[in-house]
Amino acid sequence: MIITLSIFYYLFLVAVAVFLLYSLFNVYHLLRFGFFSLINVLVIVLYVLIAASFLYFSFSILMTVDWSTPLIDFGNMSNNPF
Amino acid sequence: MRAGIFRFMISKTSIPNRQIGEEIVLHIRRHWFIFFRLFLVFVVLSLIPALVYYFLLFNLPIIFKNQIGVVILAVLALIYYLFMLVYALTAWTTTYLDVWTITTFRIINREQEGLFSRTVAELDLYRVQDVTAEQKGVLATLLGYGDVYIQSAGEKERFVFEQISNPYGIAKILQKLNEKARKENPGL
């Protein structure tokens, strides 16, 4: 059995899911309970822009990685990636 | 005119269950320095991956000679920044949504204690028995922020305006409004 580098990609996807969920809760709170003010609107818009740019940047970096690279090969334990 | 999703936001002039003749005197939030302090914390936190990078570069350079090592570090750094970003917004949300409103009749306490815990309470001004302002610490004294404690008749809990600007001035305003409210409600 071979464990590939893709395990870290899945880890990243889980982190993105948690990030999106908590971001949604936060934005909902700011929209639902925040005053209609310039600073509140600005924070929401800026956050959405920064979050979207960061996710775009992250995925564009991670797309270049070969996730099929073996990380641990249980059939050949002497295969040390380092 | 509010468009799209912003139409759900609360108007600054709206008072829940507004009574006849009731006007907003003040909306109070935490002092700007509290927000600035949060910002500084996240600036410091954002530097940690860079420090780790230089630490590893000088102490374990072998990691950077291997593609797997670089990828793992990059993924961990990206996850770290994702969580930092959302944690920063959570810190902002829980701080920014703490608002204390003083009207001509009431004090409305809106506190966001966490992402899943919110308290809204109100207190009639004529029921206020004691108002205490407090500034503790060098920064609070220099920058002029502190807490205002409001003790009401028959209430176990106190209302606390936390880390607000000009706590003594706010306490004075509350005392004046309390006197006025008591005159208008002599039997209560």
mmCIF file of N, CA and C in Angstrom, chain B residues 15-17 97 99-103 106-113 118-124 150 152 155 157-161:
data_model
loop_
_atom_site.group_PDB
_atom_site.id
_atom_site.type_symbol
_atom_site.label_atom_id
_atom_site.label_comp_id
_atom_site.label_asym_id
_atom_site.label_seq_id
_atom_site.Cartn_x
_atom_site.Cartn_y
_atom_site.Cartn_z
ATOM 1 N N ILE B 15 -34.526 51.407 17.098
ATOM 2 C CA ILE B 15 -34.506 50.967 18.491
ATOM 3 C C ILE B 15 -35.502 49.815 18.590
ATOM 4 N N PRO B 16 -35.103 48.665 19.153
ATOM 5 C CA PRO B 16 -36.072 47.572 19.276
ATOM 6 C C PRO B 16 -37.203 47.960 20.233
ATOM 7 N N ASN B 17 -38.430 47.710 19.850
ATOM 8 C CA ASN B 17 -39.631 48.057 20.638
ATOM 9 C C ASN B 17 -39.612 49.524 21.089
ATOM 10 N N LEU B 97 -19.372 43.517 17.313
ATOM 11 C CA LEU B 97 -20.810 43.384 17.556
ATOM 12 C C LEU B 97 -21.209 43.634 19.009
ATOM 13 N N VAL B 99 -22.234 46.170 21.274
ATOM 14 C CA VAL B 99 -22.693 47.567 21.177
ATOM 15 C C VAL B 99 -23.605 47.856 22.358
ATOM 16 N N TRP B 100 -23.349 48.977 22.997
ATOM 17 C CA TRP B 100 -24.213 49.412 24.085
ATOM 18 C C TRP B 100 -24.905 50.687 23.611
ATOM 19 N N THR B 101 -26.228 50.661 23.659
ATOM 20 C CA THR B 101 -26.996 51.812 23.188
ATOM 21 C C THR B 101 -27.689 52.469 24.370
ATOM 22 N N ILE B 102 -27.521 53.765 24.473
ATOM 23 C CA ILE B 102 -28.237 54.521 25.505
ATOM 24 C C ILE B 102 -29.326 55.314 24.790
ATOM 25 N N THR B 103 -30.551 55.112 25.206
ATOM 26 C CA THR B 103 -31.648 55.929 24.666
ATOM 27 C C THR B 103 -32.135 56.847 25.787
ATOM 28 N N ARG B 106 -33.836 53.939 28.016
ATOM 29 C CA ARG B 106 -33.273 52.611 28.309
ATOM 30 C C ARG B 106 -31.787 52.505 27.981
ATOM 31 N N ILE B 107 -31.220 51.418 28.486
ATOM 32 C CA ILE B 107 -29.872 51.012 28.052
ATOM 33 C C ILE B 107 -30.058 49.663 27.369
ATOM 34 N N ILE B 108 -29.558 49.541 26.147
ATOM 35 C CA ILE B 108 -29.667 48.263 25.430
ATOM 36 C C ILE B 108 -28.263 47.686 25.288
ATOM 37 N N ASN B 109 -28.134 46.483 25.783
ATOM 38 C CA ASN B 109 -26.844 45.812 25.845
ATOM 39 C C ASN B 109 -26.811 44.688 24.798
ATOM 40 N N ARG B 110 -25.985 44.849 23.781
ATOM 41 C CA ARG B 110 -25.870 43.782 22.776
ATOM 42 C C ARG B 110 -24.448 43.250 22.838
ATOM 43 N N GLU B 111 -24.321 41.996 23.224
ATOM 44 C CA GLU B 111 -22.972 41.432 23.352
ATOM 45 C C GLU B 111 -22.828 40.136 22.579
ATOM 46 N N GLN B 112 -21.781 40.078 21.790
ATOM 47 C CA GLN B 112 -21.463 38.872 21.031
ATOM 48 C C GLN B 112 -20.348 38.176 21.801
ATOM 49 N N GLU B 113 -20.721 37.146 22.563
ATOM 50 C CA GLU B 113 -19.712 36.514 23.428
ATOM 51 C C GLU B 113 -18.868 35.479 22.688
ATOM 52 N N ARG B 118 -24.874 35.022 21.757
ATOM 53 C CA ARG B 118 -25.174 36.450 21.674
ATOM 54 C C ARG B 118 -26.207 36.799 22.735
ATOM 55 N N THR B 119 -25.987 37.895 23.417
ATOM 56 C CA THR B 119 -26.907 38.326 24.466
ATOM 57 C C THR B 119 -27.422 39.721 24.136
ATOM 58 N N VAL B 120 -28.736 39.873 24.220
ATOM 59 C CA VAL B 120 -29.330 41.205 24.090
ATOM 60 C C VAL B 120 -30.161 41.422 25.350
ATOM 61 N N ALA B 121 -29.840 42.467 26.077
ATOM 62 C CA ALA B 121 -30.582 42.761 27.313
ATOM 63 C C ALA B 121 -30.851 44.245 27.364
ATOM 64 N N GLU B 122 -31.875 44.633 28.113
ATOM 65 C CA GLU B 122 -32.134 46.069 28.263
ATOM 66 C C GLU B 122 -32.500 46.395 29.696
ATOM 67 N N LEU B 123 -32.281 47.625 30.026
ATOM 68 C CA LEU B 123 -32.515 48.075 31.388
ATOM 69 C C LEU B 123 -33.136 49.472 31.329
ATOM 70 N N ASP B 124 -34.263 49.650 32.019
ATOM 71 C CA ASP B 124 -34.889 50.981 32.063
ATOM 72 C C ASP B 124 -34.010 51.915 32.895
ATOM 73 N N ILE B 150 -22.917 49.318 35.619
ATOM 74 C CA ILE B 150 -24.253 49.857 35.911
ATOM 75 C C ILE B 150 -24.998 48.841 36.767
ATOM 76 N N SER B 152 -28.355 47.809 38.723
ATOM 77 C CA SER B 152 -29.783 48.165 38.701
ATOM 78 C C SER B 152 -30.493 47.586 39.919
ATOM 79 N N GLU B 155 -31.677 43.651 40.287
ATOM 80 C CA GLU B 155 -30.995 42.817 39.295
ATOM 81 C C GLU B 155 -29.726 42.252 39.922
ATOM 82 N N GLU B 157 -27.263 40.770 38.076
ATOM 83 C CA GLU B 157 -26.126 41.067 37.200
ATOM 84 C C GLU B 157 -25.990 42.556 36.942
ATOM 85 N N ARG B 158 -24.783 42.971 36.769
ATOM 86 C CA ARG B 158 -24.542 44.365 36.411
ATOM 87 C C ARG B 158 -24.385 44.452 34.908
ATOM 88 N N PHE B 159 -24.747 45.603 34.365
ATOM 89 C CA PHE B 159 -24.419 45.870 32.963
ATOM 90 C C PHE B 159 -22.987 46.425 32.969
ATOM 91 N N VAL B 160 -22.203 45.956 32.055
ATOM 92 C CA VAL B 160 -20.827 46.474 31.979
ATOM 93 C C VAL B 160 -20.557 46.943 30.563
ATOM 94 N N PHE B 161 -20.188 48.208 30.430
ATOM 95 C CA PHE B 161 -19.707 48.727 29.144
ATOM 96 C C PHE B 161 -18.201 48.519 29.184
#
